[in-house]
Amino acid sequence: MTTNTKYNTPKEFNNLYKILSSPKFLKKEGLGGELPFFIHSFPVQKLGEVESNTDSLIKRLQSEGVEIIEINLYFLCIDILKREDIFDKITAQEQSWPNKQRLLRILYGPLNIDTVIIPEIHKRVADTNAKILLLSGIGAAFPFIRSHTILNNLQTLVGNIPLVMLFPGTYNNQSLYLFDRIKDENYYRAHNLNEYKI
């Protein structure tokens, strides 16, 4: 699986700005009754460029009156672990563990998708007047959080505003390929922003 090698980050983000600020997108028109979930995939090699362009995109949208909340899943996890006062303990011991399976088992409770992560995302969105939820940090949060799991669990909580996931890899309208190497579960319900027409 390979992502488009001709991905031009500034051009792609200028197009994202046009899409996300368009009335059609904000009013969730033309979705055929589907959830307003969108995936913008990009080559993992462009991650640094995508992160810096994301900040600019958010500022540009907000200057036009489009409230957007970014939730970086990796930083969300760190915030939760710090709030539970276990982040420092885990990072101090992590190097002594023979494999990452132990870390995954330890994090299962404090970073449980159903009881912790999804309610925290819902709370953060509810505390704003956001018209768009932007999810980032997908690659950094893997394997603790898997993209299809987040999308499946957010359907009932944030379906009233468009959700945009910045995905390092490929989305072909059926499957997610994280880093263009790891096939996530099939996910058919998200719209591909790389192919979206205003």
C-alpha angles and dihedrals in degrees: 000000000000132000122224105284090203092069107143107196100203091045093047092049092047087054090047089054091053091049098044093047094047119109089228091060096041092048090047092234124170097023096121093228093307124133116272092247118139134181125204108192125197138174110275089230087068094055095113092049091046092052094051092044090049091062091050092047092053093049091047093050093046091050086058092051097258106134111212130176120206118205113189104202093208093053090043089058092049091049090052094047091049091048089053089048094236103103096090092045092052096046091048093053101033096091092055094058114099094220142006093250090082090052090050091052092048093049095046094088102041092041099038109156097218101041103030118014101043095044089048092052090047091050093049092050093045090053090063140055090234119161091191134034113210116196117200136158091064096142095044092051093052128140094017090058123027120204098230090050091054092047093048093048097045094056095094097036107048104017091118095071129043114267117207120192119197102213125194100215135024134319114189098181091266110043138031118223108193111210085355087277111070117065110214120200115291114275118187103167102075123089117233108241090194086069099034117129122204 
